[in-house]
JSON list of C-alpha atoms in Angstrom, two decimals:
[
{"chain": "A", "resi": 669, "resn": "MET", "atom": "CA", "xyz": [4.25, 10.55, -49.64]},
{"chain": "A", "resi": 670, "resn": "ARG", "atom": "CA", "xyz": [4.84, 10.88, -45.91]},
{"chain": "A", "resi": 671, "resn": "LEU", "atom": "CA", "xyz": [2.11, 9.97, -43.42]},
{"chain": "A", "resi": 672, "resn": "ASN", "atom": "CA", "xyz": [1.59, 11.69, -40.08]},
{"chain": "A", "resi": 673, "resn": "ASN", "atom": "CA", "xyz": [1.66, 9.02, -37.34]},
{"chain": "A", "resi": 674, "resn": "LYS", "atom": "CA", "xyz": [1.78, 11.35, -34.34]},
{"chain": "A", "resi": 675, "resn": "GLY", "atom": "CA", "xyz": [-1.92, 10.90, -33.51]},
{"chain": "A", "resi": 676, "resn": "GLN", "atom": "CA", "xyz": [-1.65, 7.13, -33.67]},
{"chain": "A", "resi": 677, "resn": "THR", "atom": "CA", "xyz": [1.39, 7.11, -31.39]},
{"chain": "A", "resi": 678, "resn": "LEU", "atom": "CA", "xyz": [-0.37, 9.34, -28.86]},
{"chain": "A", "resi": 679, "resn": "VAL", "atom": "CA", "xyz": [-3.36, 6.99, -28.77]},
{"chain": "A", "resi": 680, "resn": "GLU", "atom": "CA", "xyz": [-1.05, 4.00, -28.23]},
{"chain": "A", "resi": 681, "resn": "TYR", "atom": "CA", "xyz": [0.69, 5.76, -25.33]},
{"chain": "A", "resi": 682, "resn": "ILE", "atom": "CA", "xyz": [-2.67, 6.62, -23.75]},
{"chain": "A", "resi": 683, "resn": "LEU", "atom": "CA", "xyz": [-3.78, 2.98, -24.04]},
{"chain": "A", "resi": 684, "resn": "ILE", "atom": "CA", "xyz": [-0.56, 1.74, -22.45]},
{"chain": "A", "resi": 685, "resn": "ILE", "atom": "CA", "xyz": [-0.82, 4.24, -19.57]},
{"chain": "A", "resi": 686, "resn": "SER", "atom": "CA", "xyz": [-4.48, 3.28, -19.08]},
{"chain": "A", "resi": 687, "resn": "LEU", "atom": "CA", "xyz": [-3.61, -0.40, -18.91]},
{"chain": "A", "resi": 688, "resn": "ILE", "atom": "CA", "xyz": [-0.83, 0.23, -16.38]},
{"chain": "A", "resi": 689, "resn": "THR", "atom": "CA", "xyz": [-3.22, 2.33, -14.28]},
{"chain": "A", "resi": 690, "resn": "VAL", "atom": "CA", "xyz": [-5.89, -0.39, -14.25]},
{"chain": "A", "resi": 691, "resn": "ILE", "atom": "CA", "xyz": [-3.32, -3.02, -13.24]},
{"chain": "A", "resi": 692, "resn": "ALA", "atom": "CA", "xyz": [-1.94, -0.79, -10.46]},
{"chain": "A", "resi": 693, "resn": "MET", "atom": "CA", "xyz": [-5.43, -0.14, -9.11]},
{"chain": "A", "resi": 694, "resn": "GLY", "atom": "CA", "xyz": [-6.16, -3.86, -9.11]},
{"chain": "A", "resi": 695, "resn": "LEU", "atom": "CA", "xyz": [-2.96, -4.62, -7.22]},
{"chain": "A", "resi": 696, "resn": "VAL", "atom": "CA", "xyz": [-3.74, -1.98, -4.60]},
{"chain": "A", "resi": 697, "resn": "ASN", "atom": "CA", "xyz": [-7.22, -3.44, -4.15]},
{"chain": "A", "resi": 698, "resn": "VAL", "atom": "CA", "xyz": [-5.82, -6.95, -3.69]},
{"chain": "A", "resi": 699, "resn": "PHE", "atom": "CA", "xyz": [-2.79, -6.13, -1.53]},
{"chain": "A", "resi": 700, "resn": "GLY", "atom": "CA", "xyz": [-3.92, -2.84, 0.06]},
{"chain": "A", "resi": 701, "resn": "GLY", "atom": "CA", "xyz": [-4.78, -4.39, 3.42]},
{"chain": "A", "resi": 702, "resn": "TYR", "atom": "CA", "xyz": [-1.41, -6.09, 3.66]},
{"chain": "A", "resi": 703, "resn": "LEU", "atom": "CA", "xyz": [0.36, -2.82, 2.85]},
{"chain": "A", "resi": 704, "resn": "LYS", "atom": "CA", "xyz": [-1.70, -0.99, 5.46]},
{"chain": "A", "resi": 705, "resn": "ASP", "atom": "CA", "xyz": [-0.82, -3.61, 8.09]},
{"chain": "A", "resi": 706, "resn": "ALA", "atom": "CA", "xyz": [2.88, -3.37, 7.23]},
{"chain": "A", "resi": 707, "resn": "ILE", "atom": "CA", "xyz": [2.84, 0.41, 7.59]},
{"chain": "A", "resi": 708, "resn": "THR", "atom": "CA", "xyz": [0.89, 0.16, 10.85]},
{"chain": "A", "resi": 709, "resn": "LYS", "atom": "CA", "xyz": [3.41, -2.36, 12.24]},
{"chain": "A", "resi": 710, "resn": "ALA", "atom": "CA", "xyz": [6.28, -0.03, 11.38]},
{"chain": "A", "resi": 711, "resn": "GLY", "atom": "CA", "xyz": [4.50, 2.89, 13.03]},
{"chain": "A", "resi": 712, "resn": "CYS", "atom": "CA", "xyz": [3.82, 0.85, 16.15]},
{"chain": "A", "resi": 713, "resn": "SER", "atom": "CA", "xyz": [7.46, -0.13, 16.50]},
{"chain": "A", "resi": 714, "resn": "ILE", "atom": "CA", "xyz": [8.60, 3.47, 16.03]},
{"chain": "A", "resi": 715, "resn": "SER", "atom": "CA", "xyz": [6.20, 4.76, 18.68]},
{"chain": "A", "resi": 716, "resn": "ASN", "atom": "CA", "xyz": [7.01, 1.93, 21.14]},
{"chain": "A", "resi": 717, "resn": "LYS", "atom": "CA", "xyz": [3.53, 0.48, 20.94]},
{"chain": "A", "resi": 718, "resn": "GLU", "atom": "CA", "xyz": [2.40, -3.07, 20.39]},
{"chain": "A", "resi": 719, "resn": "TYR", "atom": "CA", "xyz": [0.75, -4.11, 17.13]},
{"chain": "A", "resi": 720, "resn": "VAL", "atom": "CA", "xyz": [-2.66, -5.76, 17.58]},
{"chain": "A", "resi": 721, "resn": "GLU", "atom": "CA", "xyz": [-4.05, -7.71, 14.64]},
{"chain": "A", "resi": 722, "resn": "GLY", "atom": "CA", "xyz": [-7.58, -6.96, 13.49]},
{"chain": "A", "resi": 723, "resn": "GLU", "atom": "CA", "xyz": [-10.26, -9.43, 12.50]},
{"chain": "A", "resi": 724, "resn": "LYS", "atom": "CA", "xyz": [-9.63, -8.74, 8.81]},
{"chain": "A", "resi": 725, "resn": "VAL", "atom": "CA", "xyz": [-6.53, -7.84, 6.84]},
{"chain": "A", "resi": 726, "resn": "GLY", "atom": "CA", "xyz": [-5.88, -4.11, 7.11]},
{"chain": "A", "resi": 727, "resn": "GLU", "atom": "CA", "xyz": [-7.68, -3.62, 10.43]},
{"chain": "A", "resi": 728, "resn": "GLY", "atom": "CA", "xyz": [-4.64, -3.87, 12.71]},
{"chain": "A", "resi": 729, "resn": "SER", "atom": "CA", "xyz": [-3.89, -1.13, 15.20]},
{"chain": "A", "resi": 730, "resn": "CYS", "atom": "CA", "xyz": [-1.41, 0.00, 17.83]},
{"chain": "A", "resi": 731, "resn": "ALA", "atom": "CA", "xyz": [-1.94, -0.45, 21.55]},
{"chain": "A", "resi": 732, "resn": "GLU", "atom": "CA", "xyz": [0.04, 0.79, 24.52]},
{"chain": "A", "resi": 733, "resn": "THR", "atom": "CA", "xyz": [2.63, -1.72, 25.66]},
{"chain": "A", "resi": 734, "resn": "SER", "atom": "CA", "xyz": [2.54, -2.96, 29.19]},
{"chain": "A", "resi": 735, "resn": "LYS", "atom": "CA", "xyz": [6.12, -4.26, 29.27]},
{"chain": "A", "resi": 736, "resn": "ILE", "atom": "CA", "xyz": [7.48, -1.14, 30.98]},
{"chain": "A", "resi": 737, "resn": "ASP", "atom": "CA", "xyz": [4.66, -1.17, 33.52]},
{"chain": "A", "resi": 738, "resn": "ASP", "atom": "CA", "xyz": [5.48, -4.78, 34.40]},
{"chain": "A", "resi": 739, "resn": "TRP", "atom": "CA", "xyz": [9.07, -3.82, 35.28]},
{"chain": "A", "resi": 740, "resn": "PHE", "atom": "CA", "xyz": [7.95, -1.40, 37.98]},
{"chain": "A", "resi": 741, "resn": "LYS", "atom": "CA", "xyz": [5.54, -3.78, 39.74]}
]
């Protein structure tokens, strides 16, 4: 007699994918601010602006640089 295990395998795959999704969401919640700051820093350097840290992680922003203005004074 041969048993059909396709349904059981599908359920196992769904459980594994669900677990991976929950772990990924947790990591984004923990490290999301740091990732946002890293992307903001890269954007600031590309646009020739200065990165200004925020009060909390993930609240950093770009500000106009005054280095060029200082050269012409």
